[in-house]
Coordinates of C-alpha atoms and ligand atoms in Angstrom, one line a residue:
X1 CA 77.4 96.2 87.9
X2 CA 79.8 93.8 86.0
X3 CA 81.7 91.3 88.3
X4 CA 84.7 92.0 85.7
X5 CA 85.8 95.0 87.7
X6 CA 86.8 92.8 90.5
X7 CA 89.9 91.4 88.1
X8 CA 93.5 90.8 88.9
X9 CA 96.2 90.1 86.1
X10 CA 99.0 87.7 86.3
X11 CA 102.2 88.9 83.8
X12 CA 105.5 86.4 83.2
X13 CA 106.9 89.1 85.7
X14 CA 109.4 88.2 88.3
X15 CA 107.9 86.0 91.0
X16 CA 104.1 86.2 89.8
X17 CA 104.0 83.1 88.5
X18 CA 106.9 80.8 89.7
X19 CA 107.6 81.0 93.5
X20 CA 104.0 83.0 93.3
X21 CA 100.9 81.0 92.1
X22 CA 103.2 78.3 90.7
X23 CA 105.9 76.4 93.1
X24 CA 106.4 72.6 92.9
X25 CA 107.9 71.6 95.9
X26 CA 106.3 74.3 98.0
X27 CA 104.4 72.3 101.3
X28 CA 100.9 73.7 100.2
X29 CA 101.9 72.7 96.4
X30 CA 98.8 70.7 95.2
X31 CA 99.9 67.9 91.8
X32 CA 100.0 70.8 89.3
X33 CA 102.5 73.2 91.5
X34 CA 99.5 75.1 92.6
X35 CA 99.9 76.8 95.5
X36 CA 97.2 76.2 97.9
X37 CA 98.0 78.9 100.6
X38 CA 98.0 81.2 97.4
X39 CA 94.9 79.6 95.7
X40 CA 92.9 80.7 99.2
X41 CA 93.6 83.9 99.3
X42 CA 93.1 84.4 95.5
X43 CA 89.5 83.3 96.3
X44 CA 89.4 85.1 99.8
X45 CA 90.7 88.1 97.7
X46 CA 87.1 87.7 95.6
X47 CA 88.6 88.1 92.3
X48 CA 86.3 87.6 89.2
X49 CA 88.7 87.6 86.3
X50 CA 92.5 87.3 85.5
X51 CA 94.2 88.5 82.6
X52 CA 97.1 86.5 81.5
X53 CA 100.2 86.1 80.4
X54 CA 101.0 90.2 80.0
X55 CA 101.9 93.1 80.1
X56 CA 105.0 93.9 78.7
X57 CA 105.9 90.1 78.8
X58 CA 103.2 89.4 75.9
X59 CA 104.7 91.5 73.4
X60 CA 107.6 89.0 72.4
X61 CA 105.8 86.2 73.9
X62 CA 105.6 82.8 71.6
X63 CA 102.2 80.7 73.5
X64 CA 103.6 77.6 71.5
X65 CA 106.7 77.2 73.9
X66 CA 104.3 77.1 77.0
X67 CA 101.9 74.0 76.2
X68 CA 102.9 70.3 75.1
X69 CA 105.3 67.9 77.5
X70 CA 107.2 70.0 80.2
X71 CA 110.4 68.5 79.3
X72 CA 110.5 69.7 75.6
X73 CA 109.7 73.2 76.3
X74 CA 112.1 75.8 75.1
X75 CA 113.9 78.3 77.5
X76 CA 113.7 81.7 76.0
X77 CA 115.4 85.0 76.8
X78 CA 112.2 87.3 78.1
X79 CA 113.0 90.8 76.2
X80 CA 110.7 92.6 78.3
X81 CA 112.2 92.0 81.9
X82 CA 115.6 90.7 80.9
X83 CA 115.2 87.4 82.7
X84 CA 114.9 83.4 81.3
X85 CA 111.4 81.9 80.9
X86 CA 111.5 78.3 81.2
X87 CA 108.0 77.9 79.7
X88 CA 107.2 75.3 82.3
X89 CA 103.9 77.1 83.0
X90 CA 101.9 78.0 80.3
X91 CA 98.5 78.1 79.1
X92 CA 96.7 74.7 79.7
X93 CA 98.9 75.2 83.4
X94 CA 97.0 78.9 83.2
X95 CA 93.5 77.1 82.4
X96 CA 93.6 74.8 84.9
X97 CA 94.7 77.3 87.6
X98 CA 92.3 79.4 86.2
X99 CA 89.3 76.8 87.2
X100 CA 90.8 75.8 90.4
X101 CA 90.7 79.7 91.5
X102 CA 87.0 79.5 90.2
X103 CA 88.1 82.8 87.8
X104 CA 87.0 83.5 84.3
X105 CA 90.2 84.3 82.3
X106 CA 90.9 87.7 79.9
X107 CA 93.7 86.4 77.2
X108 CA 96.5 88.9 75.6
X109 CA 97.8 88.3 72.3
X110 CA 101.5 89.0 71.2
X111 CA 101.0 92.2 68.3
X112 CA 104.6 92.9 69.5
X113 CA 106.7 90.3 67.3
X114 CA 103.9 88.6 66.4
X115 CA 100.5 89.4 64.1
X116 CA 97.4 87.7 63.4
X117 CA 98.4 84.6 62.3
X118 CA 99.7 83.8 65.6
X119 CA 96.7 85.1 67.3
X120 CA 94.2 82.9 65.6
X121 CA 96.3 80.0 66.2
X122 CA 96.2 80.6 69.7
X123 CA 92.4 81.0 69.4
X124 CA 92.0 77.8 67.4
X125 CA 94.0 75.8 70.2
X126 CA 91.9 77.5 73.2
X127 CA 88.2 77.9 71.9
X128 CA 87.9 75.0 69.0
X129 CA 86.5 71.8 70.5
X130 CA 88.5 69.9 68.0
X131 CA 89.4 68.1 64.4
X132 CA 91.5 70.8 63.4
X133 CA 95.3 70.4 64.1
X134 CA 95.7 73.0 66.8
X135 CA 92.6 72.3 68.8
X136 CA 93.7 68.4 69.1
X137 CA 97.4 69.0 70.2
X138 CA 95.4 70.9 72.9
X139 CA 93.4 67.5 73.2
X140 CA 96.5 65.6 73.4
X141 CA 97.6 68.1 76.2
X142 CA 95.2 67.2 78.3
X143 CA 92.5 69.5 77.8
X144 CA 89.7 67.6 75.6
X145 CA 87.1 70.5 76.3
X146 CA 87.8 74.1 74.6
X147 CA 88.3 76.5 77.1
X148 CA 86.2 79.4 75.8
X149 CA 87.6 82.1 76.6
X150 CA 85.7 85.5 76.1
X151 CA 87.5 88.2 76.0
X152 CA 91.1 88.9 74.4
X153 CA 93.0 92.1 74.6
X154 CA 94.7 92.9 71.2
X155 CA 98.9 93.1 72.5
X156 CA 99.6 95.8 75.0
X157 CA 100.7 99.4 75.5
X158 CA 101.9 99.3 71.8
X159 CA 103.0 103.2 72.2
X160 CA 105.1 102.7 74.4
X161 CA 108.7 103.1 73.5
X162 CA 109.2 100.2 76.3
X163 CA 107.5 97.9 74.4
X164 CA 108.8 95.6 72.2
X165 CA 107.1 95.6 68.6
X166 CA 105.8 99.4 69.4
X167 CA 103.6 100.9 66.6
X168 CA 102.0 104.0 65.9
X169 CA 98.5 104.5 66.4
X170 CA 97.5 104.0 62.9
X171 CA 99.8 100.9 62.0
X172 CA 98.5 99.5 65.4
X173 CA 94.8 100.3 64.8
X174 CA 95.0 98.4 61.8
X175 CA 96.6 95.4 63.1
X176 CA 94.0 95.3 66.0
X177 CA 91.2 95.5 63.3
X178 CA 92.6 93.2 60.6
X179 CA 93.4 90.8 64.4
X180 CA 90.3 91.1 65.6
X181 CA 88.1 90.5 62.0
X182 CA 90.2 87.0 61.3
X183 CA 89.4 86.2 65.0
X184 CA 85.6 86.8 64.8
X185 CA 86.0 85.0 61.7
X186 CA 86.2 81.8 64.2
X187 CA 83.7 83.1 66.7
X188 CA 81.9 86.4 66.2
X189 CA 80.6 87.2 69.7
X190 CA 84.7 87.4 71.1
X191 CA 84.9 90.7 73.1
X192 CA 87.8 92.4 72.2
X193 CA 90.0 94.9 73.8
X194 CA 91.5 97.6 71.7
X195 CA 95.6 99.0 73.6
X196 CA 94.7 102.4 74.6
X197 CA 97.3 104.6 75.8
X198 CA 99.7 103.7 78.2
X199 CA 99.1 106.0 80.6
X200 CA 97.2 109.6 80.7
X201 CA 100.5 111.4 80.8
X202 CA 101.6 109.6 77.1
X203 CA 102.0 112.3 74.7
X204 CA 100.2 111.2 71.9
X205 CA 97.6 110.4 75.2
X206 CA 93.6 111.2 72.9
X207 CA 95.5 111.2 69.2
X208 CA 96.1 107.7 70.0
X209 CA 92.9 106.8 71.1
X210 CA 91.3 109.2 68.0
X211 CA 93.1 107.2 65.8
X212 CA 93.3 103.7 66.7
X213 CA 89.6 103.8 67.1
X214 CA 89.6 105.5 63.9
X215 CA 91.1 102.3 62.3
X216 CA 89.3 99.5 64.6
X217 CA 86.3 101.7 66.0
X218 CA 83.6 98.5 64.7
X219 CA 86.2 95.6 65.1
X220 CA 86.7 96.2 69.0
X221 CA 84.3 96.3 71.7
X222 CA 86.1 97.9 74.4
X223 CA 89.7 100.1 74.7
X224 CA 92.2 99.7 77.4
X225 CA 93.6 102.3 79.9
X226 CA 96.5 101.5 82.3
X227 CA 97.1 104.4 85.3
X228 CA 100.0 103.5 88.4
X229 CA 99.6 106.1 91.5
X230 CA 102.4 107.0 93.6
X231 CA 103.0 109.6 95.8
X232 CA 104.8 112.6 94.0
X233 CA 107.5 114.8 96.6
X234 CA 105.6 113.3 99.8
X235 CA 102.5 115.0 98.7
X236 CA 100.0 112.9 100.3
X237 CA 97.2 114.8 99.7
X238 CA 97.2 114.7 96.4
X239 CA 98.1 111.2 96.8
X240 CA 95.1 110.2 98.9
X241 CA 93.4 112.0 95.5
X242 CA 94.7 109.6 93.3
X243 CA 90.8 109.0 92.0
X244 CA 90.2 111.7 90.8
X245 CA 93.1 111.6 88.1
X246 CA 91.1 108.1 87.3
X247 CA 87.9 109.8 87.2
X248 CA 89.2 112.4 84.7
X249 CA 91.2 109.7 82.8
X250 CA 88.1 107.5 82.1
X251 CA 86.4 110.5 81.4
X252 CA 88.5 111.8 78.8
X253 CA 88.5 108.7 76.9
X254 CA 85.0 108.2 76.7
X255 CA 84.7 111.5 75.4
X256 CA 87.7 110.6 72.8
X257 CA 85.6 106.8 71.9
X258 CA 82.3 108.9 71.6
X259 CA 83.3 111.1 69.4
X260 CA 84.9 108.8 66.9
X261 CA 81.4 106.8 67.4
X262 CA 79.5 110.1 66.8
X263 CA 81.8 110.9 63.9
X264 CA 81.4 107.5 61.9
X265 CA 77.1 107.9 63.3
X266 CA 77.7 104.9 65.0
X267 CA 75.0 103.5 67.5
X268 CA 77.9 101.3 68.6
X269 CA 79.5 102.2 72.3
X270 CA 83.0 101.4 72.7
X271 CA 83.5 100.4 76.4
X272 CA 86.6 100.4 78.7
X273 CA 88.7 97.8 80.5
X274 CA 91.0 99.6 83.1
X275 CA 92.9 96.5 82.7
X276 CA 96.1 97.7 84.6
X277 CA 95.8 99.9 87.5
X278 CA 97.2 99.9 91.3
X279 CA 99.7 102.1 93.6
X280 CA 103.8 101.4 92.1
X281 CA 106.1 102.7 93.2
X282 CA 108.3 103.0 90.4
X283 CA 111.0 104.6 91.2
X284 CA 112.0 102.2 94.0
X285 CA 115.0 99.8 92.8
X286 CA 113.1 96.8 92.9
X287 CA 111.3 98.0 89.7
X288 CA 115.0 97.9 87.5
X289 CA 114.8 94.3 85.5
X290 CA 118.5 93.0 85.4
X291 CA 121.2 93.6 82.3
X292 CA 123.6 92.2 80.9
X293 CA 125.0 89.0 80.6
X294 CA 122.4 88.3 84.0
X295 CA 118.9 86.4 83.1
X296 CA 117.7 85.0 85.9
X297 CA 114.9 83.0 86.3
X298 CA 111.9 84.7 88.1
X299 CA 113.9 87.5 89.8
X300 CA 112.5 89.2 92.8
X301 CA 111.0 92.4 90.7
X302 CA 108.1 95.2 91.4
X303 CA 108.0 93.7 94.7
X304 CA 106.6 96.9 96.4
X305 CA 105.8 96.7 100.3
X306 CA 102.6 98.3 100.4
X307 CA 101.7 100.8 103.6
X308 CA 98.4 101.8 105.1
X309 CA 97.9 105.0 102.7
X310 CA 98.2 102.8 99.9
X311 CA 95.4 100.6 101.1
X312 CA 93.3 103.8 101.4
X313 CA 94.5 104.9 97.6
X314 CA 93.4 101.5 96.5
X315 CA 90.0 101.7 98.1
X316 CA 89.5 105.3 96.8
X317 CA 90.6 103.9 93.4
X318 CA 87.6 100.7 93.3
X319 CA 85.6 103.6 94.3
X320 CA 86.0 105.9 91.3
X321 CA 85.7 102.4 88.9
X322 CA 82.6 101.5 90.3
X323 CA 81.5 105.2 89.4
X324 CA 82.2 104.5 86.1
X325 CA 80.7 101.0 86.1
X326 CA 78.5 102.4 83.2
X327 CA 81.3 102.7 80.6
X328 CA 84.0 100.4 82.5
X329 CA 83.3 96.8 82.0
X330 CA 86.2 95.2 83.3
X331 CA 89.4 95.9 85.4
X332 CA 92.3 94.4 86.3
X333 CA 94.1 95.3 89.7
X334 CA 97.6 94.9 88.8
X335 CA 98.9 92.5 89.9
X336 CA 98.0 89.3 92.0
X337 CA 101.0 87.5 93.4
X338 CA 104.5 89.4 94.5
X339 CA 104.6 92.2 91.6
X340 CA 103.0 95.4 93.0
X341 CA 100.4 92.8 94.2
X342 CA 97.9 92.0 97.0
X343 CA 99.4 88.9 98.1
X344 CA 103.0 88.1 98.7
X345 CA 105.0 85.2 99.1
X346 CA 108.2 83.6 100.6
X347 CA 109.7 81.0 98.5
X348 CA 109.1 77.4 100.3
X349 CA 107.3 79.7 103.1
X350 CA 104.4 81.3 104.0
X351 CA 101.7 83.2 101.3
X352 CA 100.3 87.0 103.0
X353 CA 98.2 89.8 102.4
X354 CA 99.3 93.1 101.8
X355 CA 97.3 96.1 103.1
X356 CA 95.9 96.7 99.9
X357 CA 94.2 93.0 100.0
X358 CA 91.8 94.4 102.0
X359 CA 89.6 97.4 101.1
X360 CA 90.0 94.9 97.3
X361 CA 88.5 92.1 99.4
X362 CA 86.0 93.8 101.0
X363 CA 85.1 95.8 98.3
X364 CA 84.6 92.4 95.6
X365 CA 82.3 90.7 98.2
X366 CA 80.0 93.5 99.3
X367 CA 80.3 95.8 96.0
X368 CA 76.9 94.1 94.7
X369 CA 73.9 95.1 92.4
X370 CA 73.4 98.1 90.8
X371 CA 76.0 101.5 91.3
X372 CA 74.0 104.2 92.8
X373 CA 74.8 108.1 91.9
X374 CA 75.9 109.2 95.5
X375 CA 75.1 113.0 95.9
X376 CA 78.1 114.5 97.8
X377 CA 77.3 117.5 99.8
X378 CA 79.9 118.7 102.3
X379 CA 83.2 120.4 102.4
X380 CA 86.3 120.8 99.8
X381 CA 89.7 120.2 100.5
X382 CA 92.5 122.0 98.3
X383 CA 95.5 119.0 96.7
X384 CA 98.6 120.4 95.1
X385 CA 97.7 118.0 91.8
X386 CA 93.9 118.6 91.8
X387 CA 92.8 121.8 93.1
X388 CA 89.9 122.0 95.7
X389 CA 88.4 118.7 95.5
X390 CA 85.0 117.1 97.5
X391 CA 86.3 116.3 100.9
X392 CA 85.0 112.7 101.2
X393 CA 84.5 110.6 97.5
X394 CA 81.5 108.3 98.3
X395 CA 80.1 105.7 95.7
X396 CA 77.1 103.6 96.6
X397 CA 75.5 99.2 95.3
X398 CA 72.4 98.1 96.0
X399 CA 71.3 94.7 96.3
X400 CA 67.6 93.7 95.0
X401 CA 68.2 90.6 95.8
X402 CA 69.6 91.0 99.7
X403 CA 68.3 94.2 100.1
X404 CA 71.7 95.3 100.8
X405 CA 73.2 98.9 100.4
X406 CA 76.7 99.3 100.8
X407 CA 78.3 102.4 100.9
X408 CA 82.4 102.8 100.6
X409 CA 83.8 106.1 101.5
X410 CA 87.6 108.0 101.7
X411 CA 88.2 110.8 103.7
X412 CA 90.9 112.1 101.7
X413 CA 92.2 114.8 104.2
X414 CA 95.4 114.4 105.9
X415 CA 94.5 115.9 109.2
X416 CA 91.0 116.0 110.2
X417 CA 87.9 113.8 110.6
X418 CA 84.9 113.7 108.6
X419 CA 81.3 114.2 110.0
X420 CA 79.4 112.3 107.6
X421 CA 75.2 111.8 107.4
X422 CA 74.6 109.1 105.0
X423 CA 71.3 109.7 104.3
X424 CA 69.1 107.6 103.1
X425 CA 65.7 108.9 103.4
X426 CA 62.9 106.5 101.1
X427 CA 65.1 103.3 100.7
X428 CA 63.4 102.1 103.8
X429 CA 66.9 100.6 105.3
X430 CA 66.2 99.2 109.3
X431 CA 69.6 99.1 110.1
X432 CA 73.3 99.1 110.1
X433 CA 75.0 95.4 109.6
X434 CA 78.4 96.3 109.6
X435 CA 80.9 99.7 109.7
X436 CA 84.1 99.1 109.1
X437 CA 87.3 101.4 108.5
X438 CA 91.1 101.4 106.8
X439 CA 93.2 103.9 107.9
X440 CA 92.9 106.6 110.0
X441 CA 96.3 106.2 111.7
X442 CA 100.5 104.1 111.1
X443 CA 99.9 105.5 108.1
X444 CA 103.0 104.3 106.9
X445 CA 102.6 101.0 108.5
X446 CA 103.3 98.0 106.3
X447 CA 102.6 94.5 107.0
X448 CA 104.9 91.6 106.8
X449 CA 105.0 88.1 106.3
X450 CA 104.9 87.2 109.7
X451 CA 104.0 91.0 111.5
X452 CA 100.7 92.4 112.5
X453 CA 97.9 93.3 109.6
X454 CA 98.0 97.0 110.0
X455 CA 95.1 97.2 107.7
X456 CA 92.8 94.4 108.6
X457 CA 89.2 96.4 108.6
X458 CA 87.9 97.5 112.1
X459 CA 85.1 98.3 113.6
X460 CA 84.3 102.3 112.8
X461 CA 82.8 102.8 116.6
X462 CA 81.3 105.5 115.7
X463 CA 78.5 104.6 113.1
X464 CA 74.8 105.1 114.6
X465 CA 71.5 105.1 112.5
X466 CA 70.2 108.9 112.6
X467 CA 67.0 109.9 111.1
X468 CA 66.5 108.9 107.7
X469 CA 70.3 107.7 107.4
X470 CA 73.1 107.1 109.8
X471 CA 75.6 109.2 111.0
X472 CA 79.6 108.6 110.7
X473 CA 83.2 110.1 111.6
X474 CA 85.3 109.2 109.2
X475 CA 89.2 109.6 110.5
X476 CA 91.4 111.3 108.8
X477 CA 92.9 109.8 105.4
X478 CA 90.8 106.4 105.9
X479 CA 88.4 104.1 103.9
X480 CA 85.4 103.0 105.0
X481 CA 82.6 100.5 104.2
X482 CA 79.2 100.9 105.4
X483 CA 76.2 98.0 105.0
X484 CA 73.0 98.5 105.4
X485 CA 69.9 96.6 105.3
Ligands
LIG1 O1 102.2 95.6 85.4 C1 103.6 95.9 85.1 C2 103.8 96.5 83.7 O2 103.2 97.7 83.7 C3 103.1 95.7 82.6 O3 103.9 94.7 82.1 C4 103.0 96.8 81.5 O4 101.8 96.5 80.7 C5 102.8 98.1 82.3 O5 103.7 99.0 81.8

């Protein structure tokens, strides 16, 4: 299973990066304006990869004003969030928080404003090792060794009307190709990432993946989806369901990318980075960037206060991309610090986790080996959105090298408990390690910075090896992580 799907992303978005990974000043603040408190629970978090610098940010984005002596960096008006980037982190900041978090990174380009030229440059000044002019300003920066960097998304969301620099499929496709040729031109074995659509409910959602690929189908290597689950009218049933609008989502597009492939007789398989994905509330006021003559620096924005439910949403979610683990090779929770993120913090105070930290957390560090096709065979429950759906979703690892299996598991119905035999029969497992369970109950609890965790994992009680498996009770609308060895 690729470790990529255990990937955060950090935008120029509100209070991501300054007063989020980034605060100078802050107690914990280490001599780059790291923040430590934030740096631990990055790693405690278990992310593998970070995509960097955006998002919507990227798309009028010029990398040139974030490297080279603090003091001479530019302030620039940021189009896409209506606020003032003072360029005092950029990328060799990025690169070196990047090692400190032990993280590989996943770089976006600017296809918004910008084109290939600008793309290469940025290439040449992360990944050459030097002699050219670009690669030793980066040498004169600091950072003598080239950073290497594998894998580069080609702009972002370029249909949406939001987006600064928006295309159609066909101009974009062939930008992303002409892009990515002059890029391999420097280093052939780059992966890059293709802009799918926005989201599933886009309306030129399949012609825009038809014909993008069309035009880049054998200059990319994977395309990008983006999906943001909220619930809709207080259904929560559908809500706890959110997975299986990812499920179909994913699906769809590998149908789309295969038959462009099976078109053009490729043997070629274009894979998929589900490089934005979480629970947003979008709708919720915090989400509106500023106007007017306002541009603040690093507003509070997408600072969503995440409740119990949405920790059970995001485990069901990990649980549908490790399903697809064939076809999706990397993911990016979005995002890391303070927008719609897993960890919070209060300027000059304390770093936190939100309830959604943990079924991520849990999920990175035990999630291990190879995916196993879980049979699910038990009762149906009927969601507004998605008709009579399996009861429980259920995806399975296993571990050669421990001997581990883990099992993760949502009860996606609002009312009752699950009765659940994990069976197991032939995989010659002794015993139980550790059951442990989000949810259940204060559904609508949310934690604070300074409040109880009202989704730290507990104990599931209830967990006892049965013949040839072990048997469960999943609560009601809960997550749940079973290891066995
Ligand atoms: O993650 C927040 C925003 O959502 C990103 O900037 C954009 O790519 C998406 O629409």
């Amino acid at each position: 299973m690729p470790r990529r799907l255990f990937g955060s992303f950090v935008e120029h978005l509100g209070r991501c990066v300054y007063t989020g990974l980034y605060e100078p000043g802050h107690p914990t603040a280490d001599a780059d304006g790291f923040r430590r408190d934030v740096l631990d629970l990055v790693r405690e978090l278990g992310v593998t990869t970070v995509r960097y610098p955006g998002g919507n940010f990227v798309s009028s984005y010029r990398w040139e004003d974030g490297v080279g002596p603090v003091d001479q960096r530019p302030a620039r008006l940021d189009l896409a969030w209506h606020s003032l980037e003072t360029n005092e982190f950029g990328l060799d900041e990025f690169m070196r928080w990047v090692g400190k978090a032990d993280v590989d990174p996943i770089m976006a380009v600017n296809l918004g404003t910008r084109g290939t030229a600008e793309a290469v440059d940025l290439l040449e000044y992360a990944n050459h090792r030097g002699g050219s002019h670009l690669a030793d300003q980066r040498r004169d920066n600091g950072a003598t060794d080239p950073y290497g960097i594998r894998l580069w998304c080609l702009g972002n969301e370029m249909d949406g009307p939001w987006q600064v620099g928006q295309r159609s499929a066909t101009e974009y496709g062939r930008l992303a190709s002409q892009t990515a040729k002059a890029m391999r031109r420097f280093d052939p074995d780059l992966e890059l990432v293709a802009c799918g659509s926005s989201h599933l409910g886009m309306p030129t959602f399949g012609a825009w993946e038809r014909d993008v690929l069309t035009e880049a189908y054998d200059d990319v290597d994977l395309i990008s989806l983006h999906a943001y689950y909220q619930p809709v009218d207080d259904d929560l049933a559908s809500f706890l369901a959110s997975a299986e609008d990812m499920d179909r989502y994913i699906d769809a597009v590998t149908a789309i990318a295969d038959s462009v492939g099976a078109i053009r007789r490729s043997t070629k398989k274009i894979m998929i980075a589900f490089d934005e994905w979480n629970v947003w509330y979008q709708s919720a006021a915090p989400s509106n960037p500023p106007s007017g003559e306002d541009w603040p620096v690093a507003p509070p924005l997408l600072e969503d206060h995440y409740s119990v439910a949405d920790a059970v949403v995001v485990g069901g979610l990990l649980i549908s991309l490790l399903r697809h683990s064939d076809r999706v090779t990397a993911a990016c929770q979005a995002q890391l610090v303070n927008v719609i993120a897993p960890i919070m913090t209060e300027p000059g105070g304390a770093a936190w986790r939100q309830t959604i930290f943990h079924p991520f957390a849990r999920t990175a560090r035990h999630a291990r080996g190879a995916v196993l096709d879980v049979l699910r065979d038990g009762s149906t429950t009927s969601t507004d959105r998605f008709g009579e759906i399996a009861a429980v979703d259920a995806v399975s690892t296993w571990d050669d090298e421990t001997g581990e299996m883990t099992v993760f598991l949502v009860n996606r119905v609002v009312t009752t408990p699950a009765e659940v035999t994990v069976d197991v029969t032939g995989a010659r497992l002794a015993g139980i390690i550790e059951c442990v369970t989000v949810g259940g109950a204060d559904l609508h609890a949310k934690n604070t910075a300074d409040g109880p965790d009202h989704a730290e994992p507990r104990p599931n009680g209830a967990a006892r090896s049965a013949d040839g498996g072990v048997q469960l009770t999943l609560p009601p609308a809960s997550w749940t992580m079973l290891r066995l060895r």
